[in-house]
Amino acid sequence: MGKNNSMLPTSTAGGAAHETPEKSNASQQLQYQKDVDAGALFVLKSKGSWVHCGYHLTTSIVAPPLLSLPYAFTFLGWTAGIFCLVIGALVTFYSYNLISLVLEHHAKMGNRQLRFRDMARDILGPRWGRYFVGPIQFAVCYGAVVACTLLGGQCMKAIYLLSTPNGTMKLYEFVIIFGCFMLILAQIPSFHSLRHINLISLVLCLAYSACATAGSIYIGNSSKGPQKDYSLKGNTENKTFGIFNAVAIIATTYGNGIIPEIQATLAPPVKGKMFKGLSVCYTVLIVTFFSVAISGYWAFGNESEGLILSNFVDNENPLVPKWFIYMTNVFTIAQLSVVGVVYLQPTNEVLEQTFGDPKSPEFSNRNVIPRVISRSLAISIATTIAAMLPFFGDINSLIGAFGFMPLDFVLPVVFFNMTFKPSKRSPIFWLNITIAVAFSALGAIAAVAAVRQIVLDAKNYQLFANV
């Protein structure tokens, strides 16, 4: 099966195969088969359409962290909160399209890049790919897997405590149960084979966003909710750091970090397909992000919790019907498992590249046994970290500042300027420079704010804590 030409992702020399005359096609495919590694061959199959690309993008961006947007608003207030949401949407849509244009350009030149680190290696130099972009992307994506596992466990515990108020099960037990579910999903062989699951994920994110919005509006209109207070809490220092913390939360919510890998799943020619996929994704994103952020903050004001669903229960008293909370949490848990598996793909690709054999068929024992063992180990380690460190949210905002800021806001504009070399008199050149400088500075300050938060919360840290 792995030897079948149709299964190959058209990478490196193969990227040009569909865009150069037919006579060179066969020789390039032959050369490509010799050069390609198992990670690109088995995980990043280039067989998808722009619709599939839209599903992958939506799952990787529109994920349960959007339920913390009302919490980000508590540090920003109405005007700054909505302004940051709009700027985040505009800048990420712009920068993801720039990455796509750079990838299309290289594919046209006969060098289709399949990974973020390949782009950095070819555009910035080999050391950038190996020592900067590669490790940062790995930290961001693996951090997202850990965060999904922890959040899944927390949602399961919320359901459990609502049905059994005096229950004795601890958080880490739910994290392990969720990890076992992820263990099964992690064995799905390639990114492309996730396309139908990612369609379900798109429906799920619309479902729990609708539930979160409807629940917030219901509580906000009733007398059950807290008194609406939109003032910013804390002294000047706390308010200042709070703003940067909120910016890191919003950047992480918009973050992706795997745009080249998603574009790699497209069947060539890739021209224009990514823009359509991003348009699908951002239609869903605008509906979900803005409705949840605005309705949640409107209903709960500066009492909005880190996860808006926590506001639906007040001192063990549900403010909406119990079945509604169960339903919303189930939708969230289901999508978290899919998001976790999507962000596991770069790890899978590295594992496959290291342990797989591109000359053997994809489902031969030589490839299946290392694949199952390595992926199971990756999920087991992520589950252990999530169970041990239930304060991973603080660590994740640090990863967001260090990782999502450069990968999604800074590098795309740098790649574009270095690839297309726009004139220094053109507005696009200066727009890109402004974005790169502004978001580098924001990333650095947000990283400081995240470290400060970790220091403040350190006194409450406890391994395997039942929070």
mmCIF file of N, CA and C in Angstrom, residues 272-345:
data_model
loop_
_atom_site.group_PDB
_atom_site.id
_atom_site.type_symbol
_atom_site.label_atom_id
_atom_site.label_comp_id
_atom_site.label_asym_id
_atom_site.label_seq_id
_atom_site.Cartn_x
_atom_site.Cartn_y
_atom_site.Cartn_z
ATOM 1 N N GLY A 272 -4.567 28.754 -4.327
ATOM 2 C CA GLY A 272 -5.893 29.289 -3.979
ATOM 3 C C GLY A 272 -6.709 28.442 -3.011
ATOM 4 N N LYS A 273 -6.284 27.188 -2.790
ATOM 5 C CA LYS A 273 -7.113 26.303 -1.943
ATOM 6 C C LYS A 273 -7.076 26.718 -0.471
ATOM 7 N N MET A 274 -5.898 27.197 -0.044
ATOM 8 C CA MET A 274 -5.751 27.547 1.369
ATOM 9 C C MET A 274 -6.631 28.751 1.719
ATOM 10 N N PHE A 275 -6.748 29.700 0.790
ATOM 11 C CA PHE A 275 -7.579 30.879 1.049
ATOM 12 C C PHE A 275 -9.033 30.453 1.279
ATOM 13 N N LYS A 276 -9.510 29.503 0.457
ATOM 14 C CA LYS A 276 -10.893 29.016 0.625
ATOM 15 C C LYS A 276 -11.041 28.305 1.969
ATOM 16 N N GLY A 277 -10.049 27.476 2.317
ATOM 17 C CA GLY A 277 -10.085 26.762 3.604
ATOM 18 C C GLY A 277 -10.104 27.728 4.771
ATOM 19 N N LEU A 278 -9.259 28.776 4.688
ATOM 20 C CA LEU A 278 -9.214 29.782 5.754
ATOM 21 C C LEU A 278 -10.527 30.555 5.841
ATOM 22 N N SER A 279 -11.163 30.776 4.690
ATOM 23 C CA SER A 279 -12.451 31.499 4.692
ATOM 24 C C SER A 279 -13.518 30.681 5.434
ATOM 25 N N VAL A 280 -13.528 29.344 5.218
ATOM 26 C CA VAL A 280 -14.447 28.461 5.955
ATOM 27 C C VAL A 280 -14.170 28.581 7.450
ATOM 28 N N CYS A 281 -12.878 28.464 7.804
ATOM 29 C CA CYS A 281 -12.463 28.482 9.207
ATOM 30 C C CYS A 281 -12.846 29.803 9.887
ATOM 31 N N TYR A 282 -12.568 30.918 9.223
ATOM 32 C CA TYR A 282 -12.808 32.218 9.866
ATOM 33 C C TYR A 282 -14.287 32.578 9.928
ATOM 34 N N THR A 283 -15.094 31.985 9.055
ATOM 35 C CA THR A 283 -16.550 32.175 9.179
ATOM 36 C C THR A 283 -17.023 31.554 10.495
ATOM 37 N N VAL A 284 -16.567 30.315 10.751
ATOM 38 C CA VAL A 284 -16.911 29.628 12.009
ATOM 39 C C VAL A 284 -16.316 30.391 13.193
ATOM 40 N N LEU A 285 -15.069 30.845 13.023
ATOM 41 C CA LEU A 285 -14.355 31.529 14.111
ATOM 42 C C LEU A 285 -15.084 32.803 14.545
ATOM 43 N N ILE A 286 -15.499 33.625 13.586
ATOM 44 C CA ILE A 286 -16.146 34.900 13.939
ATOM 45 C C ILE A 286 -17.460 34.640 14.676
ATOM 46 N N VAL A 287 -18.227 33.663 14.190
ATOM 47 C CA VAL A 287 -19.503 33.326 14.843
ATOM 48 C C VAL A 287 -19.274 32.877 16.286
ATOM 49 N N THR A 288 -18.280 31.988 16.491
ATOM 50 C CA THR A 288 -18.085 31.391 17.823
ATOM 51 C C THR A 288 -17.351 32.332 18.779
ATOM 52 N N PHE A 289 -16.196 32.872 18.365
ATOM 53 C CA PHE A 289 -15.375 33.693 19.268
ATOM 54 C C PHE A 289 -16.158 34.893 19.791
ATOM 55 N N PHE A 290 -16.801 35.621 18.863
ATOM 56 C CA PHE A 290 -17.447 36.873 19.270
ATOM 57 C C PHE A 290 -18.702 36.604 20.096
ATOM 58 N N SER A 291 -19.469 35.573 19.731
ATOM 59 C CA SER A 291 -20.704 35.307 20.490
ATOM 60 C C SER A 291 -20.381 34.861 21.919
ATOM 61 N N VAL A 292 -19.382 33.978 22.073
ATOM 62 C CA VAL A 292 -19.026 33.481 23.418
ATOM 63 C C VAL A 292 -18.405 34.600 24.256
ATOM 64 N N ALA A 293 -17.464 35.346 23.666
ATOM 65 C CA ALA A 293 -16.771 36.398 24.426
ATOM 66 C C ALA A 293 -17.745 37.480 24.888
ATOM 67 N N ILE A 294 -18.600 37.941 23.970
ATOM 68 C CA ILE A 294 -19.488 39.069 24.301
ATOM 69 C C ILE A 294 -20.602 38.635 25.255
ATOM 70 N N SER A 295 -21.238 37.485 24.976
ATOM 71 C CA SER A 295 -22.343 37.048 25.856
ATOM 72 C C SER A 295 -21.823 36.669 27.243
ATOM 73 N N GLY A 296 -20.663 36.006 27.306
ATOM 74 C CA GLY A 296 -20.098 35.592 28.600
ATOM 75 C C GLY A 296 -19.726 36.782 29.455
ATOM 76 N N TYR A 297 -19.042 37.752 28.849
ATOM 77 C CA TYR A 297 -18.625 38.938 29.616
ATOM 78 C C TYR A 297 -19.840 39.789 29.993
ATOM 79 N N TRP A 298 -20.812 39.850 29.096
ATOM 80 C CA TRP A 298 -22.041 40.618 29.403
ATOM 81 C C TRP A 298 -22.756 40.022 30.617
ATOM 82 N N ALA A 299 -22.837 38.691 30.679
ATOM 83 C CA ALA A 299 -23.594 38.033 31.753
ATOM 84 C C ALA A 299 -22.855 38.055 33.087
ATOM 85 N N PHE A 300 -21.522 37.867 33.061
ATOM 86 C CA PHE A 300 -20.787 37.656 34.322
ATOM 87 C C PHE A 300 -19.801 38.776 34.663
ATOM 88 N N GLY A 301 -19.575 39.708 33.708
ATOM 89 C CA GLY A 301 -18.692 40.845 33.991
ATOM 90 C C GLY A 301 -17.330 40.391 34.482
ATOM 91 N N ASN A 302 -16.791 41.089 35.495
ATOM 92 C CA ASN A 302 -15.437 40.730 35.958
ATOM 93 C C ASN A 302 -15.421 39.491 36.856
ATOM 94 N N GLU A 303 -16.583 38.826 36.984
ATOM 95 C CA GLU A 303 -16.633 37.534 37.704
ATOM 96 C C GLU A 303 -16.435 36.358 36.747
ATOM 97 N N SER A 304 -16.228 36.634 35.444
ATOM 98 C CA SER A 304 -16.053 35.550 34.457
ATOM 99 C C SER A 304 -14.875 34.667 34.853
ATOM 100 N N GLU A 305 -15.112 33.353 34.819
ATOM 101 C CA GLU A 305 -14.071 32.389 35.233
ATOM 102 C C GLU A 305 -13.152 32.057 34.055
ATOM 103 N N GLY A 306 -12.035 31.367 34.374
ATOM 104 C CA GLY A 306 -11.079 30.952 33.339
ATOM 105 C C GLY A 306 -11.723 30.133 32.239
ATOM 106 N N LEU A 307 -12.750 29.362 32.585
ATOM 107 C CA LEU A 307 -13.531 28.617 31.588
ATOM 108 C C LEU A 307 -14.978 29.014 31.860
ATOM 109 N N ILE A 308 -15.632 29.618 30.890
ATOM 110 C CA ILE A 308 -16.946 30.234 31.135
ATOM 111 C C ILE A 308 -17.979 29.222 31.657
ATOM 112 N N LEU A 309 -17.787 27.937 31.340
ATOM 113 C CA LEU A 309 -18.744 26.916 31.809
ATOM 114 C C LEU A 309 -18.748 26.823 33.342
ATOM 115 N N SER A 310 -17.624 27.200 33.965
ATOM 116 C CA SER A 310 -17.548 27.168 35.447
ATOM 117 C C SER A 310 -18.540 28.152 36.058
ATOM 118 N N ASN A 311 -18.876 29.223 35.314
ATOM 119 C CA ASN A 311 -19.835 30.216 35.818
ATOM 120 C C ASN A 311 -21.264 29.675 35.868
ATOM 121 N N PHE A 312 -21.504 28.565 35.174
ATOM 122 C CA PHE A 312 -22.869 28.015 35.120
ATOM 123 C C PHE A 312 -23.247 27.303 36.417
ATOM 124 N N VAL A 313 -22.249 27.090 37.291
ATOM 125 C CA VAL A 313 -22.506 26.470 38.599
ATOM 126 C C VAL A 313 -22.011 27.431 39.678
ATOM 127 N N ASP A 314 -22.869 27.763 40.626
ATOM 128 C CA ASP A 314 -22.503 28.699 41.688
ATOM 129 C C ASP A 314 -22.641 27.990 43.037
ATOM 130 N N ASN A 315 -21.507 27.758 43.716
ATOM 131 C CA ASN A 315 -21.514 27.014 44.998
ATOM 132 C C ASN A 315 -22.310 25.712 44.895
ATOM 133 N N GLU A 316 -21.982 24.930 43.878
ATOM 134 C CA GLU A 316 -22.615 23.621 43.626
ATOM 135 C C GLU A 316 -24.077 23.721 43.216
ATOM 136 N N ASN A 317 -24.589 24.942 43.020
ATOM 137 C CA ASN A 317 -25.965 25.101 42.516
ATOM 138 C C ASN A 317 -25.927 25.455 41.033
ATOM 139 N N PRO A 318 -26.441 24.565 40.174
ATOM 140 C CA PRO A 318 -26.450 24.898 38.745
ATOM 141 C C PRO A 318 -27.416 26.055 38.456
ATOM 142 N N LEU A 319 -26.960 27.026 37.672
ATOM 143 C CA LEU A 319 -27.786 28.190 37.333
ATOM 144 C C LEU A 319 -28.607 27.948 36.061
ATOM 145 N N VAL A 320 -28.252 26.869 35.349
ATOM 146 C CA VAL A 320 -29.050 26.432 34.183
ATOM 147 C C VAL A 320 -29.424 24.972 34.458
ATOM 148 N N PRO A 321 -30.383 24.382 33.721
ATOM 149 C CA PRO A 321 -30.735 22.971 33.982
ATOM 150 C C PRO A 321 -29.511 22.052 33.908
ATOM 151 N N LYS A 322 -29.479 21.021 34.754
ATOM 152 C CA LYS A 322 -28.320 20.121 34.811
ATOM 153 C C LYS A 322 -28.028 19.475 33.460
ATOM 154 N N TRP A 323 -29.110 19.035 32.775
ATOM 155 C CA TRP A 323 -28.893 18.357 31.487
ATOM 156 C C TRP A 323 -28.162 19.272 30.502
ATOM 157 N N PHE A 324 -28.383 20.588 30.615
ATOM 158 C CA PHE A 324 -27.754 21.560 29.712
ATOM 159 C C PHE A 324 -26.241 21.605 29.958
ATOM 160 N N ILE A 325 -25.863 21.550 31.252
ATOM 161 C CA ILE A 325 -24.426 21.560 31.596
ATOM 162 C C ILE A 325 -23.768 20.259 31.138
ATOM 163 N N TYR A 326 -24.468 19.120 31.357
ATOM 164 C CA TYR A 326 -23.933 17.829 30.890
ATOM 165 C C TYR A 326 -23.693 17.880 29.387
ATOM 166 N N MET A 327 -24.695 18.356 28.651
ATOM 167 C CA MET A 327 -24.628 18.380 27.188
ATOM 168 C C MET A 327 -23.455 19.251 26.712
ATOM 169 N N THR A 328 -23.332 20.451 27.274
ATOM 170 C CA THR A 328 -22.259 21.369 26.865
ATOM 171 C C THR A 328 -20.893 20.754 27.142
ATOM 172 N N ASN A 329 -20.736 20.137 28.322
ATOM 173 C CA ASN A 329 -19.456 19.510 28.664
ATOM 174 C C ASN A 329 -19.132 18.324 27.765
ATOM 175 N N VAL A 330 -20.141 17.548 27.401
ATOM 176 C CA VAL A 330 -19.908 16.394 26.517
ATOM 177 C C VAL A 330 -19.429 16.876 25.142
ATOM 178 N N PHE A 331 -20.075 17.926 24.607
ATOM 179 C CA PHE A 331 -19.620 18.497 23.322
ATOM 180 C C PHE A 331 -18.161 18.944 23.432
ATOM 181 N N THR A 332 -17.852 19.605 24.549
ATOM 182 C CA THR A 332 -16.492 20.147 24.746
ATOM 183 C C THR A 332 -15.472 19.016 24.843
ATOM 184 N N ILE A 333 -15.795 17.978 25.632
ATOM 185 C CA ILE A 333 -14.882 16.833 25.803
ATOM 186 C C ILE A 333 -14.631 16.155 24.457
ATOM 187 N N ALA A 334 -15.703 15.971 23.688
ATOM 188 C CA ALA A 334 -15.570 15.291 22.386
ATOM 189 C C ALA A 334 -14.641 16.082 21.473
ATOM 190 N N GLN A 335 -14.816 17.432 21.436
ATOM 191 C CA GLN A 335 -13.941 18.193 20.532
ATOM 192 C C GLN A 335 -12.506 18.265 21.056
ATOM 193 N N LEU A 336 -12.340 18.303 22.377
ATOM 194 C CA LEU A 336 -10.988 18.347 22.947
ATOM 195 C C LEU A 336 -10.154 17.150 22.501
ATOM 196 N N SER A 337 -10.802 15.978 22.443
ATOM 197 C CA SER A 337 -10.054 14.778 22.049
ATOM 198 C C SER A 337 -9.561 14.906 20.602
ATOM 199 N N VAL A 338 -10.385 15.519 19.736
ATOM 200 C CA VAL A 338 -9.997 15.678 18.328
ATOM 201 C C VAL A 338 -8.892 16.731 18.202
ATOM 202 N N VAL A 339 -9.040 17.841 18.927
ATOM 203 C CA VAL A 339 -8.020 18.906 18.884
ATOM 204 C C VAL A 339 -6.679 18.346 19.354
ATOM 205 N N GLY A 340 -6.717 17.546 20.414
ATOM 206 C CA GLY A 340 -5.490 16.929 20.924
ATOM 207 C C GLY A 340 -4.806 16.083 19.869
ATOM 208 N N VAL A 341 -5.579 15.305 19.124
ATOM 209 C CA VAL A 341 -5.007 14.430 18.088
ATOM 210 C C VAL A 341 -4.467 15.252 16.916
ATOM 211 N N VAL A 342 -5.143 16.355 16.559
ATOM 212 C CA VAL A 342 -4.639 17.223 15.475
ATOM 213 C C VAL A 342 -3.277 17.801 15.861
ATOM 214 N N TYR A 343 -3.158 18.269 17.113
ATOM 215 C CA TYR A 343 -1.878 18.845 17.536
ATOM 216 C C TYR A 343 -0.812 17.790 17.813
ATOM 217 N N LEU A 344 -1.198 16.526 17.804
ATOM 218 C CA LEU A 344 -0.220 15.446 17.949
ATOM 219 C C LEU A 344 0.458 15.151 16.600
ATOM 220 N N GLN A 345 -0.117 15.648 15.495
ATOM 221 C CA GLN A 345 0.402 15.296 14.167
ATOM 222 C C GLN A 345 1.876 15.668 13.957
#
